[in-house]
Amino acid sequence: MSQTDTVIGSGAGTGQSRIQQKRIEDQVPTLQEVRTKTQRRESKWQLVVRGAILPVTVLAVWQICGSMGIVSKTLLPTPFEIWLAFYDLLVSGQLFTHLEISIWRAAVGFLIGGSLGLMLGTAVGLFRKFEQSVDPSVQMLRTIPHLAITPLFILWFGFGEFSKVLLIAKGAFFPLYVQTFLGIRNVDSKLFDVARVLEFSRFKQITKLVLPAALPNVLLGLRLSIGVAWLGLVVAEIMGSSEGIGYLIMDARQFSQTSVVFVGILIFAFVGKGSDSLVRFLEKKLLKWRDNFNG
């Protein structure tokens, strides 16, 4: 082999080794990437700790006051007694039975009322004449409280599931209707000028322009509708029911089982928080393009 071939071979070998080294460097995370991941983990734990400080402090003070007899256990049972009542309901199967029925009622009522609110809010937001015909009546009905209309629902539809679902749907309808309407009307008019220049059809304007721009308001309305749906569920089950978490609370109140009443309240709180967190998760996924102030 000549000296030239040796030099070429060594050069090729050096080039291959550099390429392999470059690939290894690309696969190995840099120090900055490792630090970023570590900071993210630490920030998540800090959020958990910060969020737990207040409830843990309240529970500790509550337990101490109850154990020392400062507060009557009949009026305000200790967290440990509430936990025991929760455990008994869980083991007996009553909790899952009542919770399943309550979730079914809330889900069906929310789907009916929320869907109607979304569709009607979209129609009112898009068409001025439709707004003038429908919106005044809807705004008048929106001001009627749940408790005022509940006896009428019972007279019309009885104590069955239909009246309960309708009451929940009535509450879930208005937040989505209002927020969808506002979201559409808050779309920048300059975007419509751009759509006309691009010769968008009416359908394309709605799907590509109006609905994406109104999505933040729609998701806000979704969160509010879920909260009002749970409120409607409580009213419906307390006014007249033989099953559900609301019935569990009323039944426990009649027998002065305050710890069971607290269990029912906490179930409503945790399930409501879970559904709200689900919508907030959807907000983060669907609204990544927003650049908001985070405090």
GROMACS .gro file of C-alpha atoms in nm:
model
  295
    1MET     CA    1   0.000   0.000   0.000
    2SER     CA    2   0.135   0.340  -0.094
    3GLN     CA    3   0.180   0.629   0.146
    4THR     CA    4  -0.107   0.818  -0.024
    5ASP     CA    5  -0.349   0.530   0.035
    6THR     CA    6  -0.243   0.520   0.399
    7VAL     CA    7  -0.314   0.890   0.443
    8ILE     CA    8  -0.653   0.859   0.270
    9GLY     CA    9  -0.744   0.558   0.485
   10SER     CA   10  -0.644   0.732   0.803
   11GLY     CA   11  -0.843   1.041   0.698
   12ALA     CA   12  -1.150   0.833   0.626
   13GLY     CA   13  -1.113   0.657   0.959
   14THR     CA   14  -1.081   0.989   1.138
   15GLY     CA   15  -1.394   1.116   0.962
   16GLN     CA   16  -1.592   0.808   1.064
   17SER     CA   17  -1.477   0.838   1.423
   18ARG     CA   18  -1.581   1.202   1.429
   19ILE     CA   19  -1.925   1.111   1.295
   20GLN     CA   20  -1.963   0.839   1.559
   21GLN     CA   21  -1.848   1.079   1.828
   22LYS     CA   22  -2.099   1.337   1.707
   23ARG     CA   23  -2.378   1.081   1.724
   24ILE     CA   24  -2.279   0.987   2.078
   25GLU     CA   25  -2.274   1.356   2.179
   26ASP     CA   26  -2.622   1.404   2.032
   27GLN     CA   27  -2.758   1.107   2.228
   28VAL     CA   28  -2.600   1.209   2.561
   29PRO     CA   29  -2.804   1.489   2.728
   30THR     CA   30  -2.619   1.811   2.792
   31LEU     CA   31  -2.565   1.952   3.139
   32GLN     CA   32  -2.820   2.226   3.066
   33GLU     CA   33  -3.087   1.971   2.971
   34VAL     CA   34  -3.024   1.773   3.290
   35ARG     CA   35  -3.053   2.090   3.497
   36THR     CA   36  -3.377   2.187   3.322
   37LYS     CA   37  -3.534   1.847   3.392
   38THR     CA   38  -3.421   1.862   3.755
   39GLN     CA   39  -3.569   2.211   3.795
   40ARG     CA   40  -3.898   2.094   3.649
   41ARG     CA   41  -3.918   1.805   3.896
   42GLU     CA   42  -3.834   2.037   4.184
   43SER     CA   43  -4.095   2.293   4.073
   44LYS     CA   44  -4.364   2.021   4.060
   45TRP     CA   45  -4.281   1.910   4.413
   46GLN     CA   46  -4.280   2.272   4.528
   47LEU     CA   47  -4.629   2.317   4.382
   48VAL     CA   48  -4.751   2.008   4.566
   49VAL     CA   49  -4.599   2.127   4.895
   50ARG     CA   50  -4.738   2.479   4.858
   51GLY     CA   51  -5.083   2.347   4.778
   52ALA     CA   52  -5.077   2.110   5.076
   53ILE     CA   53  -4.970   2.363   5.341
   54LEU     CA   54  -5.311   2.522   5.397
   55PRO     CA   55  -5.530   2.207   5.402
   56VAL     CA   56  -5.284   2.016   5.622
   57THR     CA   57  -5.270   2.306   5.869
   58VAL     CA   58  -5.652   2.333   5.880
   59LEU     CA   59  -5.690   1.957   5.932
   60ALA     CA   60  -5.431   1.955   6.211
   61VAL     CA   61  -5.596   2.245   6.398
   62TRP     CA   62  -5.939   2.091   6.340
   63GLN     CA   63  -5.831   1.753   6.479
   64ILE     CA   64  -5.666   1.910   6.784
   65CYS     CA   65  -5.970   2.126   6.865
   66GLY     CA   66  -6.204   1.827   6.831
   67SER     CA   67  -5.986   1.596   7.040
   68MET     CA   68  -5.959   1.856   7.318
   69GLY     CA   69  -6.338   1.901   7.325
   70ILE     CA   70  -6.325   2.266   7.225
   71VAL     CA   71  -6.583   2.197   6.952
   72SER     CA   72  -6.876   1.956   6.988
   73LYS     CA   73  -6.826   1.640   6.782
   74THR     CA   74  -7.197   1.634   6.702
   75LEU     CA   75  -7.173   1.972   6.533
   76LEU     CA   76  -6.822   1.933   6.391
   77PRO     CA   77  -6.674   1.581   6.397
   78THR     CA   78  -6.298   1.544   6.375
   79PRO     CA   79  -6.124   1.453   6.048
   80PHE     CA   80  -6.048   1.108   6.190
   81GLU     CA   81  -6.419   1.042   6.258
   82ILE     CA   82  -6.505   1.158   5.907
   83TRP     CA   83  -6.242   0.919   5.771
   84LEU     CA   84  -6.398   0.633   5.970
   85ALA     CA   85  -6.743   0.716   5.829
   86PHE     CA   86  -6.596   0.727   5.478
   87TYR     CA   87  -6.429   0.389   5.531
   88ASP     CA   88  -6.752   0.231   5.655
   89LEU     CA   89  -6.946   0.361   5.354
   90LEU     CA   90  -6.670   0.241   5.123
   91VAL     CA   91  -6.658  -0.109   5.269
   92SER     CA   92  -7.037  -0.147   5.272
   93GLY     CA   93  -7.059  -0.046   4.905
   94GLN     CA   94  -7.311   0.233   4.971
   95LEU     CA   95  -7.068   0.503   4.862
   96PHE     CA   96  -7.011   0.360   4.515
   97THR     CA   97  -7.382   0.295   4.466
   98HIS     CA   98  -7.484   0.653   4.547
   99LEU     CA   99  -7.185   0.805   4.368
  100GLU     CA  100  -7.252   0.612   4.047
  101ILE     CA  101  -7.611   0.736   4.036
  102SER     CA  102  -7.508   1.097   4.106
  103ILE     CA  103  -7.238   1.094   3.837
  104TRP     CA  104  -7.482   0.948   3.585
  105ARG     CA  105  -7.738   1.219   3.657
  106ALA     CA  106  -7.480   1.497   3.640
  107ALA     CA  107  -7.325   1.363   3.318
  108VAL     CA  108  -7.656   1.322   3.132
  109GLY     CA  109  -7.786   1.661   3.245
  110PHE     CA  110  -7.458   1.831   3.158
  111LEU     CA  111  -7.441   1.671   2.812
  112ILE     CA  112  -7.797   1.779   2.731
  113GLY     CA  113  -7.774   2.133   2.871
  114GLY     CA  114  -7.415   2.194   2.763
  115SER     CA  115  -7.474   2.076   2.407
  116LEU     CA  116  -7.783   2.295   2.369
  117GLY     CA  117  -7.599   2.592   2.520
  118LEU     CA  118  -7.305   2.546   2.283
  119MET     CA  119  -7.524   2.517   1.973
  120LEU     CA  120  -7.759   2.801   2.063
  121GLY     CA  121  -7.471   3.027   2.173
  122THR     CA  122  -7.298   2.964   1.839
  123ALA     CA  123  -7.612   3.044   1.643
  124VAL     CA  124  -7.684   3.362   1.842
  125GLY     CA  125  -7.322   3.474   1.810
  126LEU     CA  126  -7.311   3.423   1.434
  127PHE     CA  127  -7.651   3.564   1.332
  128ARG     CA  128  -7.767   3.905   1.451
  129LYS     CA  129  -8.135   3.846   1.369
  130PHE     CA  130  -8.133   3.520   1.563
  131GLU     CA  131  -7.983   3.705   1.861
  132GLN     CA  132  -8.257   3.966   1.850
  133SER     CA  133  -8.524   3.695   1.849
  134VAL     CA  134  -8.385   3.452   2.108
  135ASP     CA  135  -8.136   3.622   2.339
  136PRO     CA  136  -8.380   3.846   2.537
  137SER     CA  137  -8.591   3.544   2.637
  138VAL     CA  138  -8.285   3.336   2.726
  139GLN     CA  139  -8.140   3.616   2.941
  140MET     CA  140  -8.470   3.645   3.127
  141LEU     CA  141  -8.479   3.270   3.198
  142ARG     CA  142  -8.114   3.279   3.307
  143THR     CA  143  -8.199   3.496   3.609
  144ILE     CA  144  -8.445   3.242   3.755
  145PRO     CA  145  -8.278   3.063   4.052
  146HIS     CA  146  -8.266   2.684   4.077
  147LEU     CA  147  -8.462   2.677   4.401
  148ALA     CA  148  -8.742   2.886   4.251
  149ILE     CA  149  -8.799   2.659   3.954
  150THR     CA  150  -8.749   2.324   4.132
  151PRO     CA  151  -9.105   2.301   4.276
  152LEU     CA  152  -9.243   2.369   3.929
  153PHE     CA  153  -9.032   2.089   3.781
  154ILE     CA  154  -9.159   1.853   4.050
  155LEU     CA  155  -9.522   1.949   3.976
  156TRP     CA  156  -9.472   1.897   3.603
  157PHE     CA  157  -9.248   1.591   3.594
  158GLY     CA  158  -9.271   1.440   3.944
  159PHE     CA  159  -8.981   1.310   4.153
  160GLY     CA  160  -8.841   1.082   3.883
  161GLU     CA  161  -8.510   1.097   3.700
  162PHE     CA  162  -8.650   1.313   3.421
  163SER     CA  163  -8.708   1.616   3.646
  164LYS     CA  164  -8.363   1.582   3.804
  165VAL     CA  165  -8.185   1.560   3.469
  166LEU     CA  166  -8.380   1.858   3.335
  167LEU     CA  167  -8.290   2.066   3.641
  168ILE     CA  168  -7.921   1.985   3.593
  169ALA     CA  169  -7.945   2.056   3.219
  170LYS     CA  170  -8.108   2.392   3.292
  171GLY     CA  171  -7.810   2.494   3.506
  172ALA     CA  172  -7.548   2.366   3.260
  173PHE     CA  173  -7.709   2.541   2.963
  174PHE     CA  174  -7.657   2.907   3.049
  175PRO     CA  175  -7.280   2.933   3.122
  176LEU     CA  176  -7.188   2.766   2.794
  177TYR     CA  177  -7.448   2.970   2.606
  178VAL     CA  178  -7.321   3.302   2.742
  179GLN     CA  179  -6.949   3.226   2.706
  180THR     CA  180  -6.987   3.085   2.355
  181PHE     CA  181  -7.183   3.395   2.250
  182LEU     CA  182  -6.923   3.628   2.403
  183GLY     CA  183  -6.633   3.431   2.255
  184ILE     CA  184  -6.773   3.462   1.903
  185ARG     CA  185  -6.855   3.830   1.939
  186ASN     CA  186  -6.503   3.903   2.073
  187VAL     CA  187  -6.334   3.766   1.760
  188ASP     CA  188  -6.124   4.039   1.599
  189SER     CA  189  -6.309   4.182   1.297
  190LYS     CA  190  -5.978   4.214   1.109
  191LEU     CA  191  -5.962   3.836   1.092
  192PHE     CA  192  -6.284   3.837   0.890
  193ASP     CA  193  -6.127   4.086   0.648
  194VAL     CA  194  -5.839   3.843   0.602
  195ALA     CA  195  -6.089   3.559   0.551
  196ARG     CA  196  -6.265   3.756   0.277
  197VAL     CA  197  -5.934   3.822   0.102
  198LEU     CA  198  -5.856   3.450   0.117
  199GLU     CA  199  -6.208   3.381  -0.012
  200PHE     CA  200  -6.309   3.157   0.280
  201SER     CA  201  -6.655   3.007   0.257
  202ARG     CA  202  -6.901   3.062   0.544
  203PHE     CA  203  -6.837   2.710   0.673
  204LYS     CA  204  -6.462   2.758   0.656
  205GLN     CA  205  -6.489   3.090   0.840
  206ILE     CA  206  -6.675   2.919   1.124
  207THR     CA  207  -6.448   2.612   1.151
  208LYS     CA  208  -6.112   2.776   1.081
  209LEU     CA  209  -6.161   3.121   1.229
  210VAL     CA  210  -6.457   3.172   1.461
  211LEU     CA  211  -6.450   2.854   1.670
  212PRO     CA  212  -6.070   2.849   1.731
  213ALA     CA  213  -6.077   3.218   1.832
  214ALA     CA  214  -6.376   3.159   2.063
  215LEU     CA  215  -6.226   2.842   2.216
  216PRO     CA  216  -6.089   3.011   2.534
  217ASN     CA  217  -6.437   3.140   2.619
  218VAL     CA  218  -6.596   2.807   2.531
  219LEU     CA  219  -6.362   2.620   2.765
  220LEU     CA  220  -6.432   2.874   3.040
  221GLY     CA  221  -6.803   2.817   2.986
  222LEU     CA  222  -6.740   2.444   3.004
  223ARG     CA  223  -6.578   2.481   3.347
  224LEU     CA  224  -6.861   2.699   3.473
  225SER     CA  225  -7.124   2.462   3.332
  226ILE     CA  226  -6.972   2.164   3.511
  227GLY     CA  227  -6.977   2.355   3.840
  228VAL     CA  228  -7.340   2.462   3.797
  229ALA     CA  229  -7.434   2.107   3.693
  230TRP     CA  230  -7.305   1.978   4.028
  231LEU     CA  231  -7.500   2.254   4.203
  232GLY     CA  232  -7.814   2.149   4.018
  233LEU     CA  233  -7.749   1.787   4.114
  234VAL     CA  234  -7.731   1.878   4.483
  235VAL     CA  235  -8.056   2.075   4.462
  236ALA     CA  236  -8.232   1.795   4.271
  237GLU     CA  237  -8.124   1.517   4.508
  238ILE     CA  238  -8.194   1.714   4.824
  239MET     CA  239  -8.542   1.822   4.713
  240GLY     CA  240  -8.660   1.470   4.640
  241SER     CA  241  -8.459   1.153   4.584
  242SER     CA  242  -8.411   0.805   4.723
  243GLU     CA  243  -8.059   0.755   4.583
  244GLY     CA  244  -7.747   0.960   4.524
  245ILE     CA  245  -7.498   1.158   4.730
  246GLY     CA  246  -7.754   1.431   4.798
  247TYR     CA  247  -7.996   1.173   4.938
  248LEU     CA  248  -7.711   1.031   5.149
  249ILE     CA  249  -7.653   1.374   5.300
  250MET     CA  250  -8.021   1.433   5.377
  251ASP     CA  251  -8.066   1.088   5.524
  252ALA     CA  252  -7.761   1.134   5.748
  253ARG     CA  253  -7.886   1.476   5.859
  254GLN     CA  254  -8.217   1.328   5.979
  255PHE     CA  255  -8.028   1.083   6.204
  256SER     CA  256  -7.771   1.345   6.318
  257GLN     CA  257  -7.484   1.156   6.149
  258THR     CA  258  -7.276   1.467   6.093
  259SER     CA  259  -6.968   1.274   5.988
  260VAL     CA  260  -7.162   1.114   5.699
  261VAL     CA  261  -7.288   1.459   5.598
  262PHE     CA  262  -6.925   1.574   5.577
  263VAL     CA  263  -6.838   1.267   5.370
  264GLY     CA  264  -7.107   1.358   5.117
  265ILE     CA  265  -6.991   1.720   5.102
  266LEU     CA  266  -6.630   1.614   5.049
  267ILE     CA  267  -6.734   1.370   4.775
  268PHE     CA  268  -6.904   1.656   4.590
  269ALA     CA  269  -6.595   1.871   4.641
  270PHE     CA  270  -6.342   1.613   4.517
  271VAL     CA  271  -6.546   1.496   4.217
  272GLY     CA  272  -6.614   1.858   4.120
  273LYS     CA  273  -6.246   1.942   4.152
  274GLY     CA  274  -6.155   1.639   3.942
  275SER     CA  275  -6.387   1.741   3.660
  276ASP     CA  276  -6.261   2.100   3.676
  277SER     CA  277  -5.898   1.980   3.661
  278LEU     CA  278  -5.984   1.773   3.354
  279VAL     CA  279  -6.110   2.083   3.173
  280ARG     CA  280  -5.802   2.280   3.280
  281PHE     CA  281  -5.587   2.002   3.136
  282LEU     CA  282  -5.776   2.036   2.807
  283GLU     CA  283  -5.714   2.411   2.820
  284LYS     CA  284  -5.338   2.357   2.847
  285LYS     CA  285  -5.341   2.115   2.555
  286LEU     CA  286  -5.571   2.310   2.324
  287LEU     CA  287  -5.452   2.662   2.408
  288LYS     CA  288  -5.075   2.620   2.391
  289TRP     CA  289  -5.060   2.910   2.147
  290ARG     CA  290  -5.166   3.162   2.411
  291ASP     CA  291  -4.896   3.370   2.578
  292ASN     CA  292  -5.046   3.452   2.916
  293PHE     CA  293  -4.914   3.617   3.229
  294ASN     CA  294  -4.854   3.343   3.488
  295GLY     CA  295  -4.789   3.561   3.793
   0.00000   0.00000   0.00000
